[in-house]
mmCIF file of C-alpha atoms in Angstrom:
data_model
loop_
_atom_site.group_PDB
_atom_site.id
_atom_site.type_symbol
_atom_site.label_atom_id
_atom_site.label_comp_id
_atom_site.label_asym_id
_atom_site.label_seq_id
_atom_site.Cartn_x
_atom_site.Cartn_y
_atom_site.Cartn_z
ATOM 1 C CA MET C 231 12.045 17.055 -30.495
ATOM 2 C CA PRO C 232 10.765 18.229 -27.114
ATOM 3 C CA ILE C 233 7.922 16.295 -25.497
ATOM 4 C CA PHE C 234 4.878 17.730 -23.755
ATOM 5 C CA HIS C 235 3.507 15.110 -21.360
ATOM 6 C CA LEU C 236 -0.037 16.139 -20.410
ATOM 7 C CA LEU C 237 -2.007 14.316 -17.719
ATOM 8 C CA ALA C 238 -5.696 15.089 -18.095
ATOM 9 C CA GLY C 239 -8.893 14.033 -16.410
ATOM 10 C CA PRO C 240 -11.633 15.120 -14.042
ATOM 11 C CA ASN C 241 -11.013 16.196 -10.455
ATOM 12 C CA GLY C 242 -10.443 13.126 -8.306
ATOM 13 C CA ALA C 243 -9.764 10.780 -11.230
ATOM 14 C CA GLY C 244 -6.207 10.022 -10.159
ATOM 15 C CA LYS C 245 -3.942 12.293 -12.219
ATOM 16 C CA SER C 246 -1.417 12.653 -9.397
ATOM 17 C CA SER C 247 -1.463 8.898 -8.761
ATOM 18 C CA LEU C 248 -0.945 8.297 -12.473
ATOM 19 C CA TYR C 249 1.981 10.734 -12.485
ATOM 20 C CA ARG C 250 3.645 8.861 -9.607
ATOM 21 C CA ALA C 251 3.078 5.534 -11.397
ATOM 22 C CA LEU C 252 4.560 6.861 -14.650
ATOM 23 C CA LEU C 253 7.614 8.107 -12.750
ATOM 24 C CA ALA C 254 8.013 4.759 -10.978
ATOM 25 C CA GLU C 255 7.830 2.934 -14.326
ATOM 26 C CA ASN C 256 10.337 5.389 -15.884
ATOM 27 C CA VAL C 257 7.775 6.373 -18.515
ATOM 28 C CA ILE C 258 8.300 10.018 -17.569
ATOM 29 C CA ASP C 259 11.768 11.290 -16.666
ATOM 30 C CA GLU C 260 11.759 12.531 -13.070
ATOM 31 C CA LYS C 261 14.071 15.393 -14.126
ATOM 32 C CA LEU C 262 11.333 16.975 -16.254
ATOM 33 C CA GLU C 263 9.595 19.938 -14.680
ATOM 34 C CA PHE C 264 6.084 19.104 -13.480
ATOM 35 C CA VAL C 265 3.739 22.084 -13.864
ATOM 36 C CA ASN C 266 0.991 21.429 -11.327
ATOM 37 C CA ALA C 267 -1.187 24.278 -10.068
ATOM 38 C CA ASP C 268 -2.317 22.309 -7.002
ATOM 39 C CA ILE C 269 1.242 21.684 -5.819
ATOM 40 C CA TYR C 270 2.214 25.294 -6.504
ATOM 41 C CA GLU C 271 -0.821 26.523 -4.582
ATOM 42 C CA ARG C 272 0.017 24.294 -1.612
ATOM 43 C CA ASP C 273 3.722 25.144 -1.543
ATOM 44 C CA HIS C 274 3.804 28.826 -2.518
ATOM 45 C CA LEU C 275 0.451 30.544 -2.062
ATOM 46 C CA LYS C 276 -0.526 29.978 1.574
ATOM 47 C CA ARG C 277 -0.254 33.733 2.144
ATOM 48 C CA ILE C 278 -3.401 34.229 0.015
ATOM 49 C CA LYS C 279 -6.215 33.599 2.476
ATOM 50 C CA ASN C 280 -9.186 33.554 0.089
ATOM 51 C CA PRO C 281 -9.284 30.030 -1.450
ATOM 52 C CA LEU C 282 -10.830 31.231 -4.725
ATOM 53 C CA ASN C 283 -8.134 33.882 -5.157
ATOM 54 C CA ARG C 284 -5.460 31.347 -4.213
ATOM 55 C CA SER C 285 -6.719 28.839 -6.819
ATOM 56 C CA GLU C 286 -6.917 31.531 -9.486
ATOM 57 C CA ALA C 287 -3.354 32.638 -8.731
ATOM 58 C CA ALA C 288 -2.170 29.031 -9.018
ATOM 59 C CA ARG C 289 -3.960 28.542 -12.354
ATOM 60 C CA ASN C 290 -2.435 31.773 -13.682
ATOM 61 C CA TRP C 291 1.019 30.649 -12.551
ATOM 62 C CA ALA C 292 0.555 27.290 -14.342
ATOM 63 C CA GLU C 293 -0.545 28.983 -17.577
ATOM 64 C CA ASP C 294 2.423 31.363 -17.458
ATOM 65 C CA ARG C 295 4.876 28.573 -16.640
ATOM 66 C CA ARG C 296 3.627 26.345 -19.468
ATOM 67 C CA SER C 297 3.902 29.259 -21.909
ATOM 68 C CA ALA C 298 7.467 29.976 -20.789
ATOM 69 C CA LEU C 299 8.471 26.331 -21.183
ATOM 70 C CA LEU C 300 6.888 26.159 -24.648
ATOM 71 C CA GLN C 301 8.902 29.211 -25.698
ATOM 72 C CA SER C 302 12.073 27.622 -24.294
ATOM 73 C CA ASN C 303 11.554 24.420 -26.307
ATOM 74 C CA ILE C 304 12.033 22.292 -23.166
ATOM 75 C CA SER C 305 10.284 18.970 -22.501
ATOM 76 C CA PHE C 306 7.961 19.090 -19.499
ATOM 77 C CA VAL C 307 4.963 17.537 -17.765
ATOM 78 C CA SER C 308 1.695 19.196 -16.777
ATOM 79 C CA GLU C 309 -1.594 18.177 -15.222
ATOM 80 C CA THR C 310 -5.054 19.584 -15.902
ATOM 81 C CA VAL C 311 -8.746 18.852 -15.432
ATOM 82 C CA PHE C 312 -9.156 19.742 -19.134
ATOM 83 C CA SER C 313 -12.643 21.190 -18.656
ATOM 84 C CA HIS C 314 -11.900 24.431 -20.523
ATOM 85 C CA PRO C 315 -11.327 24.813 -24.300
ATOM 86 C CA SER C 316 -8.110 26.730 -23.574
ATOM 87 C CA LYS C 317 -6.445 23.378 -22.891
ATOM 88 C CA ILE C 318 -7.085 22.316 -26.493
ATOM 89 C CA GLU C 319 -5.472 25.594 -27.548
ATOM 90 C CA LEU C 320 -2.531 24.736 -25.268
ATOM 91 C CA ILE C 321 -1.990 21.469 -27.159
ATOM 92 C CA GLU C 322 -2.276 23.304 -30.489
ATOM 93 C CA ARG C 323 0.330 25.864 -29.345
ATOM 94 C CA ALA C 324 2.661 23.068 -28.260
ATOM 95 C CA LYS C 325 2.304 21.332 -31.633
ATOM 96 C CA GLN C 326 3.022 24.597 -33.453
ATOM 97 C CA ALA C 327 6.133 25.006 -31.293
ATOM 98 C CA GLY C 328 7.371 21.595 -32.476
ATOM 99 C CA TYR C 329 6.476 19.477 -29.457
ATOM 100 C CA GLN C 330 5.526 15.832 -29.510
ATOM 101 C CA ILE C 331 2.270 15.563 -27.533
ATOM 102 C CA VAL C 332 1.867 12.595 -25.195
ATOM 103 C CA LEU C 333 -1.554 12.653 -23.557
ATOM 104 C CA TYR C 334 -2.362 10.542 -20.498
ATOM 105 C CA ILE C 335 -6.093 10.458 -19.783
ATOM 106 C CA VAL C 336 -7.551 9.092 -16.561
ATOM 107 C CA ALA C 337 -11.246 8.993 -15.663
ATOM 108 C CA VAL C 338 -14.129 6.931 -14.308
ATOM 109 C CA ASP C 339 -17.705 6.289 -15.436
ATOM 110 C CA ASN C 340 -19.430 7.771 -12.402
ATOM 111 C CA PRO C 341 -18.672 11.406 -11.518
ATOM 112 C CA GLU C 342 -20.127 10.809 -8.031
ATOM 113 C CA THR C 343 -17.097 8.574 -7.418
ATOM 114 C CA LEU C 344 -14.888 11.566 -8.177
ATOM 115 C CA ALA C 345 -16.713 13.742 -5.647
ATOM 116 C CA GLN C 346 -16.302 11.053 -2.977
ATOM 117 C CA ARG C 347 -12.571 10.814 -3.688
ATOM 118 C CA VAL C 348 -12.110 14.563 -3.455
ATOM 119 C CA ASN C 349 -14.008 14.608 -0.142
ATOM 120 C CA ASN C 350 -11.727 11.822 1.134
ATOM 121 C CA ARG C 351 -8.695 13.801 -0.031
ATOM 122 C CA VAL C 352 -9.882 16.847 1.918
ATOM 123 C CA ARG C 353 -10.283 14.733 5.073
ATOM 124 C CA GLU C 354 -6.663 13.666 4.603
ATOM 125 C CA GLY C 355 -5.492 17.285 4.314
ATOM 126 C CA GLY C 356 -5.568 17.639 0.525
ATOM 127 C CA HIS C 357 -7.211 20.297 -1.596
ATOM 128 C CA GLY C 358 -10.947 20.388 -2.128
ATOM 129 C CA VAL C 359 -13.202 21.093 -5.076
ATOM 130 C CA PRO C 360 -16.930 21.770 -4.630
ATOM 131 C CA THR C 361 -19.049 18.775 -5.651
ATOM 132 C CA GLU C 362 -21.182 20.847 -8.039
ATOM 133 C CA LYS C 363 -18.007 21.976 -9.818
ATOM 134 C CA ILE C 364 -16.764 18.386 -10.154
ATOM 135 C CA LEU C 365 -20.116 17.276 -11.584
ATOM 136 C CA SER C 366 -20.425 20.217 -13.995
ATOM 137 C CA ARG C 367 -16.850 19.833 -15.252
ATOM 138 C CA TYR C 368 -17.116 16.092 -15.915
ATOM 139 C CA PRO C 369 -19.020 16.189 -19.255
ATOM 140 C CA ARG C 370 -16.978 19.185 -20.455
ATOM 141 C CA THR C 371 -13.753 17.353 -19.660
ATOM 142 C CA LEU C 372 -14.808 14.284 -21.652
ATOM 143 C CA ALA C 373 -15.978 16.429 -24.588
ATOM 144 C CA ASN C 374 -12.694 18.352 -24.667
ATOM 145 C CA LEU C 375 -10.673 15.144 -24.445
ATOM 146 C CA THR C 376 -12.540 13.822 -27.498
ATOM 147 C CA LYS C 377 -11.369 16.921 -29.387
ATOM 148 C CA ALA C 378 -7.818 16.576 -28.060
ATOM 149 C CA LEU C 379 -7.264 12.942 -29.072
ATOM 150 C CA PRO C 380 -6.521 13.644 -32.767
ATOM 151 C CA LEU C 381 -4.056 16.365 -31.742
ATOM 152 C CA ALA C 382 -1.983 14.048 -29.556
ATOM 153 C CA ASP C 383 0.827 12.099 -31.179
ATOM 154 C CA VAL C 384 0.016 9.341 -28.720
ATOM 155 C CA ALA C 385 -2.627 9.063 -26.006
ATOM 156 C CA PHE C 386 -2.852 6.513 -23.219
ATOM 157 C CA LEU C 387 -6.251 6.087 -21.543
ATOM 158 C CA TYR C 388 -6.529 4.767 -17.986
ATOM 159 C CA ASP C 389 -9.602 3.832 -15.995
ATOM 160 C CA SER C 390 -9.395 4.387 -12.241
ATOM 161 C CA GLN C 391 -12.805 3.070 -11.174
ATOM 162 C CA ASP C 392 -11.332 0.280 -9.016
ATOM 163 C CA VAL C 393 -8.068 2.032 -8.186
ATOM 164 C CA GLN C 394 -8.077 0.759 -4.578
ATOM 165 C CA GLN C 395 -8.236 -2.890 -5.656
ATOM 166 C CA SER C 396 -6.638 -3.150 -9.077
ATOM 167 C CA GLY C 397 -4.874 0.178 -9.526
ATOM 168 C CA LEU C 398 -5.043 2.263 -12.651
ATOM 169 C CA GLN C 399 -6.086 0.139 -15.610
ATOM 170 C CA HIS C 400 -4.629 0.943 -19.032
ATOM 171 C CA VAL C 401 -7.625 0.550 -21.341
ATOM 172 C CA ALA C 402 -6.582 2.058 -24.682
ATOM 173 C CA THR C 403 -3.797 3.632 -26.713
ATOM 174 C CA CYS C 404 -4.362 5.986 -29.641
ATOM 175 C CA ARG C 405 -2.041 7.554 -32.206
ATOM 176 C CA GLN C 406 -3.328 10.847 -33.585
ATOM 177 C CA GLY C 407 -6.831 9.878 -32.542
ATOM 178 C CA VAL C 408 -6.746 6.382 -34.055
ATOM 179 C CA LEU C 409 -7.196 3.477 -31.662
ATOM 180 C CA ILE C 410 -4.189 1.143 -31.931
ATOM 181 C CA GLU C 411 -4.614 -0.902 -28.759
ATOM 182 C CA GLY C 412 -7.511 -1.484 -26.422
ATOM 183 C CA MET C 413 -9.420 -3.860 -24.241
ATOM 184 C CA ASP C 414 -12.434 -5.764 -25.577
ATOM 185 C CA ASP C 415 -15.088 -3.900 -23.593
ATOM 186 C CA PHE C 416 -14.421 -0.238 -22.828
ATOM 187 C CA PRO C 417 -15.838 1.658 -19.864
ATOM 188 C CA ALA C 418 -18.591 4.067 -20.971
ATOM 189 C CA TRP C 419 -16.396 7.168 -20.537
ATOM 190 C CA VAL C 420 -13.789 5.680 -22.904
ATOM 191 C CA LYS C 421 -16.470 5.046 -25.540
ATOM 192 C CA LEU C 422 -17.483 8.705 -25.233
ATOM 193 C CA VAL C 423 -13.926 9.995 -25.562
ATOM 194 C CA LEU C 424 -13.202 7.684 -28.489
ATOM 195 C CA ALA C 425 -16.574 8.697 -29.981
ATOM 196 C CA THR C 426 -17.431 5.031 -30.627
#
């Protein structure tokens, strides 16, 4: 059975850091294709000068690439902010195609923290996202993740609030939306996603 590894969370939450950690721990096979619009934009779309057009082209590429992989029945990894309902449809399509869905969720309680991280990333040469977009996406992302949990065969939730000091903290594991492992006191965002 092919596996769809999906890393999801708000801008600046630490999806790329989580991906690197999962590779280092051999949780995800490094040979699996990683569909990442940000990396594709950086590596292949510099010729498009308008940043909005460049981002849209990267998103379209990622959607097309995921669809092609789903049709090919090949295991792969992808990353998304998960702020749009189409990502729930993506999981549903993958399930219908016979994929096992492994969802890795990373977030923080305070969306202002996310905006600060993205601003720091820009200062270090990384890609930016307008603060108002980060803040408006945050509640939509959490709401969509709540809907996605029952669709995932397994979901691992990570908190990245203190990522500089303690790294990503695994806070919960769910199977088909049912909590099977978790810490005693969840961060507020986890309570929202788990609808507890």
